[in-house]
Amino acid sequence: MRQDTRLSRLLHVLLHMAETEAPLTSEHIAGMLGSNPVVVRRIMAGLRDAGYVAAERGHGGGWRLTRPTAEITLLDVFRSLGEAELFAFGLSDPSPRCLVEQSVNDTMREAIGTARDALLSRFAEIRLSDIQADFNARRATHAPTLKLPHAPD
Amino acid sequence: MRQDTRLSRLLHVLLHMAETEAPLTSEHIAGMLGSNPVVVRRIMAGLRDAGYVAAERGHGGGWRLTRPTAEITLLDVFRSLGEAELFAFGLSDPSPRCLVEQSVNDTMREAIGTARDALLSRFAEIRLSDIQADFNARRATHAPTLKLPHAPD
DNA sequence: ATGTCATGTAACCGGACGAATTACGAAAGG
DNA sequence: CCTTTCGTAATTCGTCCGGTTACATGACAT
C-alpha cells in the first residue's frame, strides 16, 4: 500500500467501520486494503491515540469508532496519520545564507502556506457523516431494486 | 538532491543565471546544487524544451536564459519540471466499484482540485522578475556598505 | 487454567524508486 | 585535432518504506 494513498484508504475503512455492527479486525481491514495486519495496526495507532477509534482484544475483538461520524473530520484523520507532508515539494534549505535563495524561499513559503491553510480548513469542514450522506444518496440511486421493504409500485 | 526540492533549487539557479553575464556550465550549477552535471542536464532539459533556457556547447558554453525574467513564471518552471505530483497524497483507486469509496473519492477530488487550481494560479502570477525585485530590495537593506559607488554622506 | 484469538510493538528484510555515476557521442572553439 | 561542454542511455548504488517475523500482552471461551 503506497503511503500517499493512506488518507483515502483510511477514510474508506472508517466509513465501513461506521456502517457495521461488529468491530473490524486488523486482519479483515488488511484484506480490504490489500495490505498486512501489522501495517494496519501501525496506521490505526494514530487514530487510536487521537481518540477516534479503539481496539478490543481477544475473541470478537477488533476496531470500532469511538465517536459519531459527525464528530470526525478529514482534518482529524489526516492529522492522525502523522502530519505527513501535504505537498510533494518544499524548500531546499530553510534558512540559507544566499540572498537570492532567501527571496525564493519567502516567495514559495507564502504560496505554499496559503494553499496549505486553504486545504486544511477545507478538510476541517468535511465530516465523515458528510461522506456517509453522499454515499446513502448514491446507494438510493444506484441499487433501488435491492432488498426494498416495499417496492414503490 | 531530493526530488521535492527541485523547484526551489531550480528557481535559485535561474535567478543566478539572470544575474550573471557568462553562461553557467552544468558543472558550475551542479556545484551550487550539491549535485552532479549529468543530473543538472537532465533537469534543465525540461526548461530547454519549453524554451526558457538554451545551452551552448564547447569552450565558454553553458546555460543561458532565453527570455527576460518578467516572462517566466513559477508555473512555467514547475511545468517544465515534468508535471510532478503537486500533493503528497492522492486517491487509491480512481474508479472503484465500492460506493463508499466512490463517495470518498469525489469528496477528496473536490478538495484537492480546488487547492490545486488555487496554487497553480498563484504560481502563474509570480514571475522570476518579482523574486528578483524582492532580492534587490533585500540586498539594498542587508549590505549597504559593500562596494557603494559613492557612499551616501 | 489454558488455549486461541486478537492487538501492540520492535526488529529485520527486501523490493522499488530515484539520484549519482559511468560511458560514449556530438558539437563548438581554440 | 584536442579540449570543453552539452546530450543521453545504461548502470550502480542508497535510501525509504511497506511487508514480514517474532514475541509479548490481554480477553474471552471452554
mmCIF file of C-alpha atoms (C1' of nucleotides) in Angstrom:
data_model
loop_
_atom_site.group_PDB
_atom_site.id
_atom_site.type_symbol
_atom_site.label_atom_id
_atom_site.label_comp_id
_atom_site.label_asym_id
_atom_site.label_seq_id
_atom_site.Cartn_x
_atom_site.Cartn_y
_atom_site.Cartn_z
ATOM 1 C CA MET A 1 0.000 0.000 0.000
ATOM 2 C CA ARG A 2 1.532 3.263 -1.092
ATOM 3 C CA GLN A 3 1.969 5.912 1.550
ATOM 4 C CA ASP A 4 0.286 8.628 -0.467
ATOM 5 C CA THR A 5 -2.966 6.690 -0.707
ATOM 6 C CA ARG A 6 -3.344 6.199 3.020
ATOM 7 C CA LEU A 7 -5.710 9.044 3.699
ATOM 8 C CA SER A 8 -8.108 7.928 1.029
ATOM 9 C CA ARG A 9 -7.931 4.257 2.046
ATOM 10 C CA LEU A 10 -8.299 5.018 5.687
ATOM 11 C CA LEU A 11 -11.439 7.054 5.088
ATOM 12 C CA HIS A 12 -12.823 4.116 3.204
ATOM 13 C CA VAL A 13 -12.118 1.816 6.134
ATOM 14 C CA LEU A 14 -13.514 4.218 8.701
ATOM 15 C CA LEU A 15 -16.768 4.562 6.811
ATOM 16 C CA HIS A 16 -17.185 0.815 6.549
ATOM 17 C CA MET A 17 -16.477 0.666 10.245
ATOM 18 C CA ALA A 18 -19.258 3.141 10.816
ATOM 19 C CA GLU A 19 -21.667 1.026 8.780
ATOM 20 C CA THR A 20 -21.094 -2.287 10.527
ATOM 21 C CA GLU A 21 -22.094 -3.509 13.955
ATOM 22 C CA ALA A 22 -19.217 -5.845 14.735
ATOM 23 C CA PRO A 23 -15.710 -4.485 15.204
ATOM 24 C CA LEU A 24 -13.324 -4.925 12.263
ATOM 25 C CA THR A 25 -10.180 -6.934 12.871
ATOM 26 C CA SER A 26 -6.831 -5.759 11.565
ATOM 27 C CA GLU A 27 -6.817 -8.936 9.527
ATOM 28 C CA HIS A 28 -10.096 -8.014 7.894
ATOM 29 C CA ILE A 29 -9.041 -4.426 7.231
ATOM 30 C CA ALA A 30 -5.761 -5.598 5.761
ATOM 31 C CA GLY A 31 -7.823 -7.666 3.360
ATOM 32 C CA MET A 32 -9.769 -4.576 2.272
ATOM 33 C CA LEU A 33 -6.599 -2.565 1.823
ATOM 34 C CA GLY A 34 -4.562 -5.257 0.145
ATOM 35 C CA SER A 35 -2.101 -4.929 2.966
ATOM 36 C CA ASN A 36 -0.990 -6.564 6.149
ATOM 37 C CA PRO A 37 -2.474 -6.641 9.665
ATOM 38 C CA VAL A 38 0.701 -5.325 11.264
ATOM 39 C CA VAL A 39 0.778 -2.373 8.909
ATOM 40 C CA VAL A 40 -2.889 -1.742 9.654
ATOM 41 C CA ARG A 41 -2.202 -1.639 13.383
ATOM 42 C CA ARG A 42 0.651 0.755 12.798
ATOM 43 C CA ILE A 43 -1.623 3.095 10.897
ATOM 44 C CA MET A 44 -4.604 2.735 13.210
ATOM 45 C CA ALA A 45 -2.380 3.532 16.184
ATOM 46 C CA GLY A 46 -2.522 7.214 15.217
ATOM 47 C CA LEU A 47 -6.300 7.238 15.133
ATOM 48 C CA ARG A 48 -6.426 5.355 18.416
ATOM 49 C CA ASP A 49 -4.026 7.740 20.181
ATOM 50 C CA ALA A 50 -6.090 10.647 18.887
ATOM 51 C CA GLY A 51 -9.197 9.034 20.356
ATOM 52 C CA TYR A 52 -11.214 8.345 17.220
ATOM 53 C CA VAL A 53 -11.098 4.567 17.310
ATOM 54 C CA ALA A 54 -10.463 1.889 19.901
ATOM 55 C CA ALA A 55 -9.434 -1.707 19.625
ATOM 56 C CA GLU A 56 -10.687 -4.588 21.720
ATOM 57 C CA ARG A 57 -8.566 -7.657 22.064
ATOM 58 C CA GLY A 58 -9.356 -11.304 22.150
ATOM 59 C CA HIS A 59 -12.361 -13.154 20.770
ATOM 60 C CA GLY A 60 -14.724 -10.942 18.848
ATOM 61 C CA GLY A 61 -12.322 -8.058 19.168
ATOM 62 C CA GLY A 62 -11.206 -5.547 16.564
ATOM 63 C CA TRP A 63 -11.536 -1.850 15.778
ATOM 64 C CA ARG A 64 -14.527 0.401 16.446
ATOM 65 C CA LEU A 65 -15.223 4.086 16.027
ATOM 66 C CA THR A 66 -15.455 5.760 19.419
ATOM 67 C CA ARG A 67 -17.227 8.833 18.105
ATOM 68 C CA PRO A 68 -20.169 9.563 15.849
ATOM 69 C CA THR A 69 -19.142 10.230 12.262
ATOM 70 C CA ALA A 70 -20.384 13.794 12.603
ATOM 71 C CA GLU A 71 -17.566 14.432 15.042
ATOM 72 C CA ILE A 72 -14.692 13.264 12.883
ATOM 73 C CA THR A 73 -13.382 15.491 10.120
ATOM 74 C CA LEU A 74 -10.980 14.843 7.271
ATOM 75 C CA LEU A 75 -8.519 17.055 9.091
ATOM 76 C CA ASP A 76 -8.724 14.823 12.154
ATOM 77 C CA VAL A 77 -7.944 11.768 10.104
ATOM 78 C CA PHE A 78 -5.180 13.499 8.181
ATOM 79 C CA ARG A 79 -3.542 14.710 11.368
ATOM 80 C CA SER A 80 -3.759 11.279 12.942
ATOM 81 C CA LEU A 81 -1.881 9.905 10.012
ATOM 82 C CA GLY A 82 1.189 11.570 11.426
ATOM 83 C CA GLU A 83 1.301 15.041 9.898
ATOM 84 C CA ALA A 84 2.634 13.810 6.608
ATOM 85 C CA GLU A 85 3.830 16.423 4.144
ATOM 86 C CA LEU A 86 0.890 17.964 2.344
ATOM 87 C CA PHE A 87 2.820 18.927 -0.771
ATOM 88 C CA ALA A 88 5.125 16.906 -2.937
ATOM 89 C CA PHE A 89 7.690 19.696 -2.950
ATOM 90 C CA GLY A 90 9.268 22.063 -0.488
ATOM 91 C CA LEU A 91 12.182 24.325 0.244
ATOM 92 C CA SER A 92 15.702 23.050 -0.105
ATOM 93 C CA ASP A 93 17.338 24.946 2.738
ATOM 94 C CA PRO A 94 15.000 26.620 5.254
ATOM 95 C CA SER A 95 17.411 29.401 6.193
ATOM 96 C CA PRO A 96 20.051 29.944 3.539
ATOM 97 C CA ARG A 97 22.877 32.485 3.507
ATOM 98 C CA CYS A 98 22.321 33.375 -0.117
ATOM 99 C CA LEU A 99 20.034 36.390 -0.500
ATOM 100 C CA VAL A 100 18.672 35.089 -3.779
ATOM 101 C CA GLU A 101 17.668 31.877 -2.117
ATOM 102 C CA GLN A 102 16.080 33.771 0.754
ATOM 103 C CA SER A 103 13.850 35.566 -1.703
ATOM 104 C CA VAL A 104 12.943 32.328 -3.404
ATOM 105 C CA ASN A 105 12.081 30.794 -0.066
ATOM 106 C CA ASP A 106 9.915 33.669 1.064
ATOM 107 C CA THR A 107 8.043 33.625 -2.197
ATOM 108 C CA MET A 108 7.424 29.917 -2.090
ATOM 109 C CA ARG A 109 6.595 29.920 1.583
ATOM 110 C CA GLU A 110 3.868 32.432 1.010
ATOM 111 C CA ALA A 111 2.358 30.494 -1.876
ATOM 112 C CA ILE A 112 2.591 27.148 -0.142
ATOM 113 C CA GLY A 113 1.358 28.489 3.170
ATOM 114 C CA THR A 114 -1.733 29.992 1.617
ATOM 115 C CA ALA A 115 -2.536 26.808 -0.255
ATOM 116 C CA ARG A 116 -1.911 24.752 2.848
ATOM 117 C CA ASP A 117 -4.206 26.839 5.009
ATOM 118 C CA ALA A 118 -6.945 26.706 2.410
ATOM 119 C CA LEU A 119 -6.760 22.959 2.002
ATOM 120 C CA LEU A 120 -6.589 22.203 5.705
ATOM 121 C CA SER A 121 -9.525 24.417 6.523
ATOM 122 C CA ARG A 122 -11.483 22.687 3.808
ATOM 123 C CA PHE A 123 -10.513 19.365 5.366
ATOM 124 C CA ALA A 124 -11.723 20.657 8.712
ATOM 125 C CA GLU A 125 -15.150 21.338 7.227
ATOM 126 C CA ILE A 126 -15.686 17.858 5.880
ATOM 127 C CA ARG A 127 -17.070 15.363 8.374
ATOM 128 C CA LEU A 128 -17.261 11.636 7.871
ATOM 129 C CA SER A 129 -21.022 11.980 8.155
ATOM 130 C CA ASP A 130 -20.986 14.186 5.047
ATOM 131 C CA ILE A 131 -19.386 11.419 3.069
ATOM 132 C CA GLN A 132 -21.844 8.970 4.569
ATOM 133 C CA ALA A 133 -24.740 11.134 3.441
ATOM 134 C CA ASP A 134 -23.311 11.261 -0.047
ATOM 135 C CA PHE A 135 -22.934 7.521 -0.007
ATOM 136 C CA ASN A 136 -26.513 6.946 1.101
ATOM 137 C CA ALA A 137 -27.806 9.172 -1.667
ATOM 138 C CA ARG A 138 -25.680 7.254 -4.108
ATOM 139 C CA ARG A 139 -26.955 3.933 -2.845
ATOM 140 C CA ALA A 140 -30.555 5.031 -3.173
ATOM 141 C CA THR A 141 -29.960 5.965 -6.800
ATOM 142 C CA HIS A 142 -27.760 3.087 -7.818
ATOM 143 C CA ALA A 143 -29.416 -0.021 -6.438
ATOM 144 C CA PRO A 144 -33.075 0.824 -5.863
ATOM 145 C CA THR A 145 -34.278 -2.705 -6.587
ATOM 146 C CA LEU A 146 -32.267 -4.432 -3.901
ATOM 147 C CA LYS A 147 -33.940 -5.513 -0.653
ATOM 148 C CA LEU A 148 -36.615 -2.866 -0.640
ATOM 149 C CA PRO A 149 -39.018 -3.198 2.308
ATOM 150 C CA HIS A 150 -41.894 -2.453 -0.057
ATOM 151 C CA ALA A 151 -41.343 -1.815 -3.729
ATOM 152 C CA PRO A 152 -42.682 1.642 -4.694
ATOM 153 C CA ASP A 153 -45.283 0.448 -7.170
ATOM 154 C CA MET B 1 19.454 16.280 -4.330
ATOM 155 C CA ARG B 2 15.992 15.323 -3.234
ATOM 156 C CA GLN B 3 13.293 15.396 -5.851
ATOM 157 C CA ASP B 4 10.929 17.511 -3.807
ATOM 158 C CA THR B 5 13.396 20.374 -3.514
ATOM 159 C CA ARG B 6 13.924 20.736 -7.244
ATOM 160 C CA LEU B 7 11.538 23.582 -7.849
ATOM 161 C CA SER B 8 13.086 25.689 -5.154
ATOM 162 C CA ARG B 9 16.644 24.897 -6.202
ATOM 163 C CA LEU B 10 15.942 25.452 -9.838
ATOM 164 C CA LEU B 11 14.493 28.883 -9.168
ATOM 165 C CA HIS B 12 17.647 29.694 -7.285
ATOM 166 C CA VAL B 13 19.775 28.659 -10.235
ATOM 167 C CA LEU B 14 17.640 30.508 -12.761
ATOM 168 C CA LEU B 15 17.889 33.729 -10.818
ATOM 169 C CA HIS B 16 21.639 33.469 -10.560
ATOM 170 C CA MET B 17 21.657 32.841 -14.272
ATOM 171 C CA ALA B 18 19.712 36.023 -14.778
ATOM 172 C CA GLU B 19 22.233 37.965 -12.711
ATOM 173 C CA THR B 20 25.393 36.869 -14.491
ATOM 174 C CA GLU B 21 26.748 37.688 -17.924
ATOM 175 C CA ALA B 22 28.533 34.463 -18.773
ATOM 176 C CA PRO B 23 26.573 31.248 -19.271
ATOM 177 C CA LEU B 24 26.614 28.778 -16.397
ATOM 178 C CA THR B 25 28.042 25.352 -17.065
ATOM 179 C CA SER B 26 26.283 22.231 -15.830
ATOM 180 C CA GLU B 27 29.404 21.619 -13.797
ATOM 181 C CA HIS B 28 29.083 25.001 -12.110
ATOM 182 C CA ILE B 29 25.365 24.569 -11.444
ATOM 183 C CA ALA B 30 25.958 21.098 -10.044
ATOM 184 C CA GLY B 31 28.362 22.721 -7.612
ATOM 185 C CA MET B 32 25.668 25.173 -6.473
ATOM 186 C CA LEU B 33 23.135 22.384 -6.053
ATOM 187 C CA GLY B 34 25.437 19.887 -4.414
ATOM 188 C CA SER B 35 24.677 17.574 -7.282
ATOM 189 C CA ASN B 36 26.094 16.269 -10.492
ATOM 190 C CA PRO B 37 26.379 17.762 -14.006
ATOM 191 C CA VAL B 38 24.501 14.902 -15.636
ATOM 192 C CA VAL B 39 21.622 15.305 -13.237
ATOM 193 C CA VAL B 40 21.617 19.037 -13.942
ATOM 194 C CA ARG B 41 21.388 18.450 -17.673
ATOM 195 C CA ARG B 42 18.520 16.070 -17.125
ATOM 196 C CA ILE B 43 16.631 18.668 -15.162
ATOM 197 C CA MET B 44 17.497 21.581 -17.436
ATOM 198 C CA ALA B 45 16.313 19.569 -20.432
ATOM 199 C CA GLY B 46 12.727 20.338 -19.430
ATOM 200 C CA LEU B 47 13.358 24.073 -19.300
ATOM 201 C CA ARG B 48 15.214 23.911 -22.587
ATOM 202 C CA ASP B 49 12.439 22.011 -24.365
ATOM 203 C CA ALA B 50 9.942 24.523 -23.024
ATOM 204 C CA GLY B 51 12.072 27.328 -24.450
ATOM 205 C CA TYR B 52 13.125 29.139 -21.291
ATOM 206 C CA VAL B 53 16.836 28.363 -21.414
ATOM 207 C CA ALA B 54 19.342 27.310 -24.042
ATOM 208 C CA ALA B 55 22.713 25.616 -23.805
ATOM 209 C CA GLU B 56 25.751 26.369 -25.888
ATOM 210 C CA ARG B 57 28.397 23.718 -26.281
ATOM 211 C CA GLY B 58 32.137 23.864 -26.348
ATOM 212 C CA HIS B 59 34.500 26.464 -24.910
ATOM 213 C CA GLY B 60 32.755 29.195 -22.990
ATOM 214 C CA GLY B 61 29.473 27.354 -23.326
ATOM 215 C CA GLY B 62 26.818 26.668 -20.722
ATOM 216 C CA TRP B 63 23.251 27.627 -19.910
ATOM 217 C CA ARG B 64 21.555 30.984 -20.506
ATOM 218 C CA LEU B 65 18.037 32.304 -20.074
ATOM 219 C CA THR B 66 16.400 32.900 -23.437
ATOM 220 C CA ARG B 67 13.687 35.159 -22.064
ATOM 221 C CA PRO B 68 13.528 38.126 -19.741
ATOM 222 C CA THR B 69 12.701 37.179 -16.177
ATOM 223 C CA ALA B 70 9.410 39.024 -16.464
ATOM 224 C CA GLU B 71 8.263 36.417 -18.951
ATOM 225 C CA ILE B 72 8.929 33.347 -16.841
ATOM 226 C CA THR B 73 6.501 32.386 -14.095
ATOM 227 C CA LEU B 74 6.736 29.852 -11.296
ATOM 228 C CA LEU B 75 4.114 27.866 -13.134
ATOM 229 C CA ASP B 76 6.336 27.726 -16.214
ATOM 230 C CA VAL B 77 9.215 26.384 -14.185
ATOM 231 C CA PHE B 78 7.032 23.945 -12.304
ATOM 232 C CA ARG B 79 5.523 22.598 -15.510
ATOM 233 C CA SER B 80 8.924 22.232 -17.123
ATOM 234 C CA LEU B 81 9.980 20.085 -14.229
ATOM 235 C CA GLY B 82 7.762 17.394 -15.654
ATOM 236 C CA GLU B 83 4.342 17.854 -14.057
ATOM 237 C CA ALA B 84 5.348 16.228 -10.815
ATOM 238 C CA GLU B 85 2.578 15.481 -8.359
ATOM 239 C CA LEU B 86 1.582 18.616 -6.525
ATOM 240 C CA PHE B 87 0.311 16.835 -3.436
ATOM 241 C CA ALA B 88 1.905 14.204 -1.289
ATOM 242 C CA PHE B 89 -1.299 12.171 -1.261
ATOM 243 C CA GLY B 90 -3.934 11.068 -3.682
ATOM 244 C CA LEU B 91 -6.699 8.616 -4.391
ATOM 245 C CA SER B 92 -6.075 4.925 -4.087
ATOM 246 C CA ASP B 93 -8.282 3.678 -6.901
ATOM 247 C CA PRO B 94 -9.558 6.284 -9.375
ATOM 248 C CA SER B 95 -12.745 4.401 -10.281
ATOM 249 C CA PRO B 96 -13.682 1.879 -7.621
ATOM 250 C CA ARG B 97 -16.684 -0.434 -7.554
ATOM 251 C CA CYS B 98 -17.392 0.235 -3.906
ATOM 252 C CA LEU B 99 -19.937 3.007 -3.466
ATOM 253 C CA VAL B 100 -18.363 4.104 -0.207
ATOM 254 C CA GLU B 101 -15.057 4.534 -1.908
ATOM 255 C CA GLN B 102 -16.684 6.451 -4.736
ATOM 256 C CA SER B 103 -18.027 8.942 -2.237
ATOM 257 C CA VAL B 104 -14.636 9.251 -0.594
ATOM 258 C CA ASN B 105 -13.032 9.855 -3.969
ATOM 259 C CA ASP B 106 -15.498 12.510 -5.039
ATOM 260 C CA THR B 107 -15.067 14.324 -1.768
ATOM 261 C CA MET B 108 -11.304 14.285 -1.929
ATOM 262 C CA ARG B 109 -11.229 15.120 -5.610
ATOM 263 C CA GLU B 110 -13.210 18.249 -4.974
ATOM 264 C CA ALA B 111 -10.962 19.371 -2.115
ATOM 265 C CA ILE B 112 -7.739 18.552 -3.905
ATOM 266 C CA GLY B 113 -8.888 20.039 -7.190
ATOM 267 C CA THR B 114 -9.799 23.336 -5.596
ATOM 268 C CA ALA B 115 -6.491 23.539 -3.769
ATOM 269 C CA ARG B 116 -4.618 22.599 -6.895
ATOM 270 C CA ASP B 117 -6.287 25.260 -9.006
ATOM 271 C CA ALA B 118 -5.639 27.892 -6.384
ATOM 272 C CA LEU B 119 -1.981 27.041 -6.022
ATOM 273 C CA LEU B 120 -1.290 26.793 -9.729
ATOM 274 C CA SER B 121 -2.954 30.099 -10.486
ATOM 275 C CA ARG B 122 -0.895 31.664 -7.759
ATOM 276 C CA PHE B 123 2.206 30.154 -9.355
ATOM 277 C CA ALA B 124 1.132 31.632 -12.679
ATOM 278 C CA GLU B 125 1.080 35.108 -11.121
ATOM 279 C CA ILE B 126 4.604 35.001 -9.802
ATOM 280 C CA ARG B 127 7.295 35.959 -12.291
ATOM 281 C CA LEU B 128 11.003 35.488 -11.807
ATOM 282 C CA SER B 129 11.328 39.247 -12.024
ATOM 283 C CA ASP B 130 9.168 39.545 -8.900
ATOM 284 C CA ILE B 131 11.624 37.440 -6.961
ATOM 285 C CA GLN B 132 14.456 39.462 -8.450
ATOM 286 C CA ALA B 133 12.856 42.668 -7.247
ATOM 287 C CA ASP B 134 12.494 41.226 -3.770
ATOM 288 C CA PHE B 135 16.100 40.171 -3.863
ATOM 289 C CA ASN B 136 17.295 43.617 -4.913
ATOM 290 C CA ALA B 137 15.355 45.222 -2.106
ATOM 291 C CA ARG B 138 16.852 42.741 0.299
ATOM 292 C CA ARG B 139 20.364 43.419 -0.970
ATOM 293 C CA ALA B 140 19.925 47.165 -0.561
ATOM 294 C CA THR B 141 18.877 46.669 3.042
ATOM 295 C CA HIS B 142 21.270 43.956 4.038
ATOM 296 C CA ALA B 143 24.675 45.005 2.727
ATOM 297 C CA PRO B 144 24.541 48.762 2.203
ATOM 298 C CA THR B 145 28.219 49.280 2.975
ATOM 299 C CA LEU B 146 29.611 46.975 0.324
ATOM 300 C CA LYS B 147 31.019 48.373 -2.920
ATOM 301 C CA LEU B 148 28.969 51.536 -2.987
ATOM 302 C CA PRO B 149 29.820 53.778 -5.958
ATOM 303 C CA HIS B 150 29.649 56.776 -3.679
ATOM 304 C CA ALA B 151 28.976 56.430 -0.011
ATOM 305 C CA PRO B 152 25.829 58.429 0.984
ATOM 306 C CA ASP B 153 27.388 61.151 3.179
ATOM 307 C "C1'" DA C 1 -6.296 -22.888 33.874
ATOM 308 C "C1'" DT C 2 -5.233 -22.969 29.382
ATOM 309 C "C1'" DG C 3 -5.781 -22.470 24.518
ATOM 310 C "C1'" DT C 4 -6.895 -19.385 20.994
ATOM 311 C "C1'" DC C 5 -7.826 -15.117 19.030
ATOM 312 C "C1'" DA C 6 -6.788 -10.552 18.873
ATOM 313 C "C1'" DT C 7 -3.995 -6.275 19.461
ATOM 314 C "C1'" DG C 8 0.862 -3.920 20.450
ATOM 315 C "C1'" DT C 9 5.497 -3.253 19.022
ATOM 316 C "C1'" DA C 10 10.179 -3.943 17.997
ATOM 317 C "C1'" DA C 11 13.287 -5.692 14.689
ATOM 318 C "C1'" DC C 12 14.523 -7.091 10.415
ATOM 319 C "C1'" DC C 13 14.104 -7.987 5.290
ATOM 320 C "C1'" DG C 14 13.674 -6.816 0.626
ATOM 321 C "C1'" DG C 15 11.839 -4.506 -3.343
ATOM 322 C "C1'" DA C 16 11.195 -0.141 -5.659
ATOM 323 C "C1'" DC C 17 12.412 4.278 -6.731
ATOM 324 C "C1'" DG C 18 15.471 7.807 -7.918
ATOM 325 C "C1'" DA C 19 19.823 10.128 -7.678
ATOM 326 C "C1'" DA C 20 24.614 9.514 -8.825
ATOM 327 C "C1'" DT C 21 27.843 7.761 -11.810
ATOM 328 C "C1'" DT C 22 29.831 5.831 -15.975
ATOM 329 C "C1'" DA C 23 30.210 5.737 -20.749
ATOM 330 C "C1'" DC C 24 30.082 7.332 -25.092
ATOM 331 C "C1'" DG C 25 28.614 10.520 -28.699
ATOM 332 C "C1'" DA C 26 28.110 15.155 -30.888
ATOM 333 C "C1'" DA C 27 29.006 19.954 -31.470
ATOM 334 C "C1'" DA C 28 31.762 24.143 -30.939
ATOM 335 C "C1'" DG C 29 36.125 26.677 -30.337
ATOM 336 C "C1'" DG C 30 40.912 27.491 -29.814
ATOM 337 C "C1'" DC D 1 42.686 17.997 -33.607
ATOM 338 C "C1'" DC D 2 42.309 18.481 -28.889
ATOM 339 C "C1'" DT D 3 39.709 20.351 -25.228
ATOM 340 C "C1'" DT D 4 35.460 21.828 -23.487
ATOM 341 C "C1'" DT D 5 30.747 21.285 -22.860
ATOM 342 C "C1'" DC D 6 26.261 19.534 -23.708
ATOM 343 C "C1'" DG D 7 23.093 15.068 -24.706
ATOM 344 C "C1'" DT D 8 21.567 10.823 -23.269
ATOM 345 C "C1'" DA D 9 21.456 5.893 -22.424
ATOM 346 C "C1'" DA D 10 22.730 2.495 -19.199
ATOM 347 C "C1'" DT D 11 24.188 1.094 -14.886
ATOM 348 C "C1'" DT D 12 25.172 1.318 -9.969
ATOM 349 C "C1'" DC D 13 24.144 2.474 -5.505
ATOM 350 C "C1'" DG D 14 21.494 4.268 -1.284
ATOM 351 C "C1'" DT D 15 17.582 5.082 0.845
ATOM 352 C "C1'" DC D 16 12.980 4.701 2.165
ATOM 353 C "C1'" DC D 17 9.029 2.195 3.411
ATOM 354 C "C1'" DG D 18 5.917 -1.458 3.349
ATOM 355 C "C1'" DG D 19 5.962 -6.284 4.395
ATOM 356 C "C1'" DT D 20 7.149 -9.810 7.404
ATOM 357 C "C1'" DT D 21 8.629 -12.213 11.530
ATOM 358 C "C1'" DA D 22 8.819 -12.576 16.317
ATOM 359 C "C1'" DC D 23 7.276 -12.219 20.679
ATOM 360 C "C1'" DA D 24 4.568 -10.135 24.418
ATOM 361 C "C1'" DT D 25 0.025 -8.791 26.386
ATOM 362 C "C1'" DG D 26 -4.764 -9.095 27.136
ATOM 363 C "C1'" DA D 27 -9.509 -11.051 26.744
ATOM 364 C "C1'" DC D 28 -12.681 -14.491 26.319
ATOM 365 C "C1'" DA D 29 -14.307 -19.387 25.788
ATOM 366 C "C1'" DT D 30 -14.474 -23.866 27.424
#
